[in-house]
């Protein structure tokens, strides 16, 4: 009944010409709506539906945000986004820029950047950006039910088994990105608390740009002749249903047609009026563009933002919203913070704060073990979603936290923009170009405006302390193509080749092979041991083998480093199939004690049911309509798969009959 009352009240919130008393009543109604959302037992699906409906009721009302030209920008950064640092391109060694740019263009030319087919709410979608993962040998990175297998850095010959896994150009490109990773590992820890901004002189910037231009021109011809390899123009436009990557999407932006109406009501006027009363007259939707090749003042040509020295002389004001307008912002923030990467996060309404959480005493080890490389050309995209809450512009990547990272570890991002396949730098043109930008907001906050930060080619930004966990960020598209190298400390306790090999060794230690006959038997029949072996069996098949082959032949085409290890994993998995067959025979043997036999049968039934369901899901994914749009070298491979009469396999692929046998056995006990 209460929910119906909230819905009834919310329908009348947009009438014009209301008195001040009526406006206060409306604000009170919003609080009632929020109270309807407070119960934690509401399912995530219901939460999303409620938020979409409320967002639709609010229309186009926007939350304020600040950019570099806005008054109060520096104080907002210092107080609410203190974990963010920006290092301008002019502060990095020119030779580092040249190597990184050449490496990115080489990988692009070879066709390494590919869109991932990821799983979002039981649906397959293509990512908007194209990606490739580099990192420590044997490392992986997981997001959205997708495991990416890192192409090794190739930093030293001694560190890589199989020196002929790729060609020299490819190896050199990987090594150049490892050098960038090494730079970040040493640079990020040097930044102290409170470090924010620095600038380089106009002369330094010009020298750097000249050197970069020489480097880029050497590689532009190679990229011009590229045969692509990126599937953006070939793949289904169903990818437009997503607005989050990796690193990263937002449910409401994915449904912006449903959740954002185009009405202009007095809500916006009320909000602006309240903002002005609170000293927020300067806060407005911010659009940043750079005039490429045009005359600029000396102040504009300075690199005015990076990571070491605080800007002075900027007048700041208190960043609190007007008290009477807090419910509007609270409701908008509550709508914006449900996103795919954090589906399990409890749905609560924060009380608001103007500062981020206290910095962690340990800034977070910057031992970056992987970098997720991204590429996107906005001109090749048929449609980009508008950022729905602040009006920041078109999003390449929606609001998100980066996932699967070591807690409170930093993230370092290198940004390089160029003119599509030509590979030319975005600097030096004659027309005004809109820059790429990073947008940030405090998660579960009702007071703090958003922050927007323009990125020039070669700029780097660092997210330190708890910024990634306490805030969300998005990437706003510019006019030119962009590469980014996002360096992370991936949480790899169960995500390395060494780990899964040790798991295989542990499971197979319960399998005895007769040296004379080659016959197999199980050494231990304790239920806990058998259950653990079956769990490892499923982990190898569904978290490694099928994940690897679902991404087609992409790895072997560029670098064969993973080929041998995956073949060995498949051999171990096949032996685990034999172990399951022996487990089944033990359960069906009449001589077993009834109590222990039933326990083993229930363990086996659970493992087989899970395995059967997952095999059917992966098979459907491999043969989905989206998967069929991919070229053969990128298309998912349904592996391992075998026919009914395959004599080399101890058990059938389809486990339905065996499951029925075990269920009948349990029923008879």
XYZ file of C-alpha atoms in Angstrom, residues 98-551:
454
model
C 57.545 7.237 -28.708
C 57.899 3.599 -27.705
C 54.367 3.360 -26.344
C 52.794 4.998 -29.393
C 54.711 2.717 -31.749
C 53.699 -0.319 -29.702
C 49.998 0.553 -29.673
C 49.965 1.187 -33.408
C 51.803 -2.093 -34.041
C 49.268 -4.072 -32.028
C 46.455 -2.259 -33.828
C 47.992 -2.988 -37.219
C 48.337 -6.684 -36.405
C 44.665 -6.893 -35.457
C 45.155 -7.567 -31.739
C 42.411 -5.247 -30.522
C 39.152 -7.199 -30.468
C 35.766 -6.653 -28.903
C 34.937 -9.125 -26.148
C 31.713 -11.106 -26.162
C 30.805 -10.818 -22.485
C 27.933 -11.981 -20.291
C 25.570 -9.348 -18.878
C 22.472 -10.509 -17.006
C 22.273 -13.837 -18.780
C 22.791 -12.165 -22.166
C 25.810 -11.999 -24.455
C 26.837 -8.528 -25.636
C 29.868 -7.133 -27.407
C 31.947 -4.561 -25.599
C 31.913 -1.107 -27.154
C 35.697 -0.904 -27.031
C 38.255 -3.327 -28.459
C 40.741 -4.880 -26.053
C 43.816 -6.981 -25.505
C 45.480 -7.979 -22.225
C 49.227 -7.905 -21.597
C 50.944 -8.854 -18.374
C 53.063 -11.207 -16.352
C 53.443 -14.645 -17.986
C 50.585 -16.934 -16.999
C 48.372 -14.185 -15.553
C 44.707 -13.671 -16.387
C 42.132 -10.957 -15.719
C 38.401 -11.579 -15.260
C 35.406 -9.300 -15.770
C 31.751 -9.861 -16.668
C 32.106 -13.656 -16.622
C 34.993 -13.393 -19.071
C 38.581 -14.457 -18.409
C 41.210 -12.709 -20.512
C 44.550 -14.471 -20.916
C 47.516 -12.125 -20.746
C 49.990 -12.013 -23.594
C 53.377 -11.931 -21.801
C 55.374 -8.705 -21.524
C 58.332 -10.341 -23.280
C 60.479 -8.143 -21.056
C 63.435 -10.527 -21.073
C 64.188 -13.583 -23.118
C 64.973 -15.585 -20.002
C 61.531 -14.945 -18.557
C 59.600 -16.471 -21.459
C 59.422 -20.129 -22.320
C 59.345 -20.660 -26.033
C 61.155 -17.708 -27.529
C 59.524 -18.235 -30.900
C 55.986 -17.651 -29.622
C 55.644 -14.432 -31.647
C 57.452 -12.326 -34.243
C 60.084 -9.705 -33.319
C 57.818 -6.693 -33.975
C 55.155 -8.085 -31.696
C 57.703 -8.890 -29.000
C 59.138 -5.363 -29.213
C 55.657 -3.846 -28.843
C 54.973 -5.910 -25.735
C 58.317 -4.949 -24.251
C 57.625 -1.231 -24.829
C 54.416 -1.515 -22.828
C 56.309 -3.365 -20.113
C 58.642 -0.344 -19.942
C 55.593 1.886 -19.438
C 54.434 -0.502 -16.723
C 57.851 -0.264 -15.059
C 57.638 3.536 -15.151
C 54.231 3.463 -13.460
C 55.446 1.006 -10.807
C 58.126 3.502 -9.762
C 56.179 6.737 -10.348
C 52.869 6.063 -8.592
C 54.336 5.362 -5.112
C 56.309 8.633 -5.255
C 53.149 10.719 -5.279
C 52.420 11.924 -1.773
C 49.118 12.739 -0.170
C 47.937 16.161 -1.315
C 50.000 16.134 -4.500
C 47.718 17.249 -7.267
C 48.933 19.584 -9.951
C 52.073 20.710 -11.693
C 52.948 22.297 -14.989
C 55.701 22.237 -17.518
C 56.823 25.160 -19.587
C 55.566 25.969 -23.024
C 58.985 25.180 -24.485
C 59.097 21.725 -22.954
C 55.678 20.935 -24.315
C 56.634 22.028 -27.822
C 59.815 19.931 -27.790
C 57.885 16.894 -26.626
C 55.192 17.323 -29.244
C 57.750 17.666 -31.985
C 59.457 14.462 -30.952
C 56.145 12.636 -30.738
C 55.196 13.791 -34.184
C 58.351 12.297 -35.632
C 57.654 8.977 -33.970
C 54.030 8.864 -35.020
C 54.762 9.736 -38.628
C 57.064 6.733 -38.900
C 54.213 4.415 -38.000
C 51.296 6.101 -39.680
C 51.938 4.404 -43.003
C 51.878 0.952 -41.411
C 48.557 1.682 -39.777
C 47.181 3.138 -42.980
C 47.809 -0.168 -44.687
C 46.275 -2.096 -41.803
C 43.910 -4.890 -42.615
C 42.109 -4.072 -39.374
C 41.573 -7.084 -37.193
C 39.127 -5.109 -35.081
C 35.639 -6.471 -35.385
C 33.779 -3.238 -34.647
C 32.516 -2.728 -38.179
C 31.664 -6.385 -38.703
C 29.901 -7.266 -35.501
C 26.247 -7.006 -34.616
C 24.938 -3.674 -33.451
C 23.481 -5.440 -30.464
C 26.594 -4.223 -28.746
C 24.838 -0.868 -28.437
C 22.799 -2.319 -25.593
C 25.837 -2.053 -23.402
C 27.370 1.094 -22.011
C 29.869 -0.389 -19.620
C 33.308 -2.140 -20.070
C 35.557 -4.257 -18.395
C 36.531 -1.891 -16.877
C 32.721 -1.346 -16.494
C 29.047 -0.373 -17.428
C 25.978 1.223 -15.923
C 22.592 -0.445 -16.006
C 20.592 2.737 -16.256
C 22.681 4.162 -19.075
C 22.171 0.898 -20.911
C 18.453 1.558 -20.731
C 18.594 5.317 -21.171
C 15.759 5.287 -23.685
C 13.557 3.813 -20.964
C 14.877 5.759 -18.045
C 15.409 9.326 -19.287
C 12.520 11.365 -20.666
C 13.063 14.512 -22.697
C 10.785 16.754 -20.614
C 11.985 20.168 -19.414
C 9.981 20.923 -16.268
C 10.320 23.352 -13.405
C 12.312 20.703 -11.547
C 15.394 21.978 -13.325
C 14.564 25.585 -12.512
C 14.005 24.719 -8.860
C 17.284 22.834 -8.764
C 19.215 25.679 -10.362
C 17.614 28.199 -8.040
C 18.575 26.156 -4.999
C 22.104 25.757 -6.315
C 22.505 29.509 -6.751
C 21.271 30.120 -3.223
C 23.977 27.730 -1.976
C 26.758 29.486 -3.881
C 26.649 27.085 -6.820
C 25.858 29.561 -9.561
C 29.061 28.570 -11.312
C 28.179 24.881 -11.376
C 26.850 23.869 -14.762
C 27.074 21.137 -17.338
C 30.654 21.382 -18.533
C 31.904 20.817 -22.038
C 35.607 20.928 -22.763
C 37.191 21.244 -26.163
C 40.648 22.096 -27.363
C 41.359 24.226 -30.363
C 43.947 22.211 -32.203
C 46.476 24.290 -34.055
C 44.901 27.603 -33.118
C 46.572 30.508 -31.365
C 46.480 30.143 -27.617
C 47.552 32.293 -24.755
C 50.683 31.388 -22.857
C 48.549 30.353 -19.909
C 46.526 27.971 -22.074
C 49.628 26.410 -23.569
C 51.067 25.533 -20.169
C 50.580 21.995 -19.008
C 48.536 23.065 -16.030
C 47.545 19.748 -14.494
C 49.495 16.732 -13.298
C 50.640 15.170 -10.083
C 53.097 17.094 -7.942
C 52.317 20.717 -7.019
C 49.122 22.363 -5.756
C 47.538 25.081 -7.880
C 47.142 28.359 -6.029
C 45.032 31.449 -6.528
C 41.825 29.627 -7.388
C 38.846 30.986 -5.528
C 36.832 28.194 -3.964
C 33.434 27.923 -2.367
C 31.748 25.404 -0.104
C 30.694 22.399 -2.141
C 27.457 21.561 -0.324
C 24.111 21.498 -2.115
C 21.306 23.656 -0.811
C 19.629 21.848 2.031
C 16.208 21.952 0.456
C 17.547 20.405 -2.761
C 19.340 17.436 -1.177
C 16.470 15.010 -1.831
C 16.685 15.637 -5.578
C 20.379 14.865 -5.673
C 19.922 11.946 -3.307
C 17.348 10.390 -5.574
C 19.458 10.908 -8.672
C 22.510 9.354 -6.997
C 20.465 6.412 -5.825
C 19.366 5.863 -9.387
C 22.838 6.109 -10.795
C 24.717 3.741 -8.566
C 23.256 0.403 -9.614
C 25.627 -0.970 -12.181
C 26.425 -4.345 -13.580
C 29.849 -4.804 -12.048
C 28.527 -4.479 -8.510
C 25.218 -6.306 -8.739
C 25.728 -7.830 -5.301
C 26.311 -4.491 -3.561
C 23.673 -3.810 -0.913
C 21.120 -1.235 -1.916
C 21.318 1.523 0.674
C 20.861 5.265 0.576
C 24.001 7.015 1.741
C 23.843 9.928 4.132
C 26.244 11.966 2.050
C 29.650 13.435 2.670
C 31.753 16.086 1.012
C 34.976 14.140 1.443
C 36.089 10.717 0.360
C 36.998 8.024 2.860
C 40.218 8.582 4.799
C 43.254 7.587 2.760
C 44.732 4.203 3.515
C 48.031 4.511 5.344
C 49.638 2.256 2.778
C 49.077 3.910 -0.572
C 48.815 0.485 -2.181
C 51.650 -1.357 -3.783
C 52.063 -0.326 -7.405
C 53.235 -3.746 -8.530
C 51.147 -3.671 -11.679
C 50.945 -7.186 -13.107
C 48.671 -6.623 -16.124
C 47.566 -3.860 -18.439
C 44.241 -3.915 -20.230
C 44.725 -2.112 -23.540
C 41.638 -0.464 -25.024
C 40.965 1.062 -28.428
C 37.930 2.942 -29.643
C 37.197 5.067 -32.677
C 33.975 7.059 -32.102
C 33.537 7.607 -35.838
C 33.153 3.846 -36.288
C 30.375 3.594 -33.700
C 26.798 3.959 -34.883
C 25.599 5.253 -31.537
C 27.079 6.252 -28.190
C 24.960 6.647 -25.076
C 24.652 10.029 -23.409
C 25.808 10.215 -19.802
C 22.377 10.292 -18.128
C 22.883 11.841 -14.692
C 25.165 14.861 -15.073
C 24.904 15.667 -18.779
C 28.637 15.182 -19.258
C 28.391 14.030 -22.877
C 28.680 10.799 -24.838
C 30.158 7.822 -23.006
C 32.667 5.363 -24.381
C 32.595 3.515 -21.038
C 29.799 3.966 -18.493
C 29.992 4.443 -14.742
C 31.854 1.665 -12.967
C 34.422 0.518 -10.447
C 37.348 -1.447 -11.865
C 36.907 -5.005 -10.631
C 39.049 -8.028 -9.794
C 41.817 -5.896 -8.268
C 43.845 -6.246 -5.085
C 42.024 -4.200 -2.449
C 43.018 -0.515 -2.421
C 45.649 -1.051 -5.081
C 46.221 1.854 -7.508
C 45.285 2.010 -11.167
C 47.443 3.897 -13.698
C 46.101 4.865 -17.130
C 47.994 6.155 -20.184
C 45.860 7.900 -22.816
C 46.874 8.299 -26.470
C 44.603 9.823 -29.109
C 45.121 9.596 -32.841
C 43.209 9.914 -36.110
C 41.803 6.415 -36.523
C 43.681 3.955 -38.688
C 46.151 6.559 -39.894
C 47.746 6.646 -36.472
C 48.482 10.388 -36.639
C 48.502 12.287 -33.373
C 45.379 14.290 -32.562
C 47.529 17.360 -32.031
C 48.381 19.675 -34.840
C 45.100 19.734 -36.754
C 43.297 22.826 -37.909
C 39.818 22.202 -36.561
C 38.577 22.290 -32.996
C 38.359 18.789 -31.579
C 36.494 17.653 -28.508
C 38.893 15.980 -26.090
C 38.463 12.677 -24.336
C 37.584 13.132 -20.677
C 37.394 11.127 -17.502
C 34.316 11.650 -15.332
C 34.221 10.819 -11.616
C 31.596 10.767 -8.900
C 31.484 9.742 -5.256
C 29.490 6.534 -4.920
C 26.408 6.609 -2.678
C 26.800 10.341 -2.033
C 24.026 12.967 -1.977
C 26.019 16.214 -1.787
C 29.172 16.101 -3.873
C 29.187 17.318 -7.507
C 30.852 15.215 -10.154
C 34.318 15.958 -11.532
C 35.348 15.990 -15.175
C 38.958 15.927 -16.316
C 40.044 16.503 -19.948
C 42.821 14.283 -21.284
C 45.334 15.309 -23.925
C 47.274 12.733 -25.885
C 49.991 11.282 -23.672
C 48.396 12.299 -20.371
C 48.280 9.787 -17.530
C 46.020 9.646 -14.525
C 46.337 7.612 -11.348
C 43.565 6.375 -9.070
C 45.094 5.754 -5.655
C 44.127 4.831 -2.099
C 40.444 3.835 -1.990
C 39.360 5.998 -4.938
C 38.385 3.045 -7.125
C 36.284 1.439 -4.389
C 34.667 4.588 -2.961
C 34.115 6.375 -6.288
C 32.951 5.516 -9.784
C 34.380 6.750 -13.051
C 33.360 6.837 -16.689
C 35.143 7.611 -19.957
C 33.627 10.314 -22.159
C 34.333 10.075 -25.858
C 36.189 12.713 -27.840
C 36.196 13.211 -31.599
C 39.309 11.185 -32.407
C 40.303 7.560 -31.917
C 41.871 6.724 -28.562
C 44.111 4.070 -27.070
C 44.382 3.590 -23.328
C 46.742 1.380 -21.372
C 45.174 0.668 -17.975
C 47.695 -0.827 -15.574
C 46.307 -2.822 -12.661
C 47.263 -5.014 -9.733
C 44.929 -7.848 -10.664
C 43.758 -10.152 -7.892
C 45.315 -13.396 -9.100
C 45.049 -15.761 -6.142
C 43.031 -18.056 -8.411
C 43.874 -16.493 -11.753
C 47.349 -17.656 -12.735
C 48.567 -20.638 -14.693
C 50.650 -21.674 -11.686
C 47.523 -21.738 -9.531
C 45.420 -23.907 -11.837
C 48.329 -26.260 -12.467
C 48.670 -26.763 -8.712
C 44.938 -27.449 -8.527
C 45.260 -30.099 -11.203
C 48.190 -31.685 -9.397
C 46.154 -31.799 -6.170
C 43.167 -33.469 -7.822
C 45.217 -35.970 -9.811
C 47.135 -36.985 -6.700
C 44.037 -39.054 -5.857
C 44.327 -41.014 -9.113
C 46.516 -44.120 -9.243
C 47.749 -45.478 -12.578
C 49.016 -49.050 -12.723
C 52.449 -48.893 -14.381
C 51.985 -52.294 -16.050
C 48.377 -52.297 -17.233
C 47.735 -48.540 -17.346
C 44.444 -49.022 -15.503
C 43.225 -46.330 -13.125
C 41.793 -46.351 -9.614
C 40.945 -43.831 -6.911
C 43.259 -43.754 -3.895
C 40.893 -42.138 -1.387
C 37.100 -42.382 -1.210
C 36.414 -39.874 1.558
C 33.441 -37.691 0.541
C 35.330 -34.446 1.175
C 38.215 -35.576 -1.036
C 35.896 -36.649 -3.850
C 33.940 -33.399 -3.631
C 37.118 -31.320 -3.805
C 38.320 -33.231 -6.872
C 35.005 -32.674 -8.653
C 35.119 -28.947 -7.832
C 38.580 -28.701 -9.376
C 37.283 -30.661 -12.371
C 34.567 -28.050 -12.959
C 36.969 -25.177 -12.346
C 39.409 -26.403 -14.987
C 36.669 -26.969 -17.559
C 34.583 -23.825 -17.098
C 36.990 -21.225 -15.732
C 39.911 -22.094 -18.000
C 39.354 -24.409 -20.959
C 35.985 -23.119 -22.122
C 36.907 -19.520 -21.316
C 40.020 -19.864 -23.452
C 38.347 -21.493 -26.436
C 35.301 -19.243 -26.286
C 37.638 -16.471 -27.409
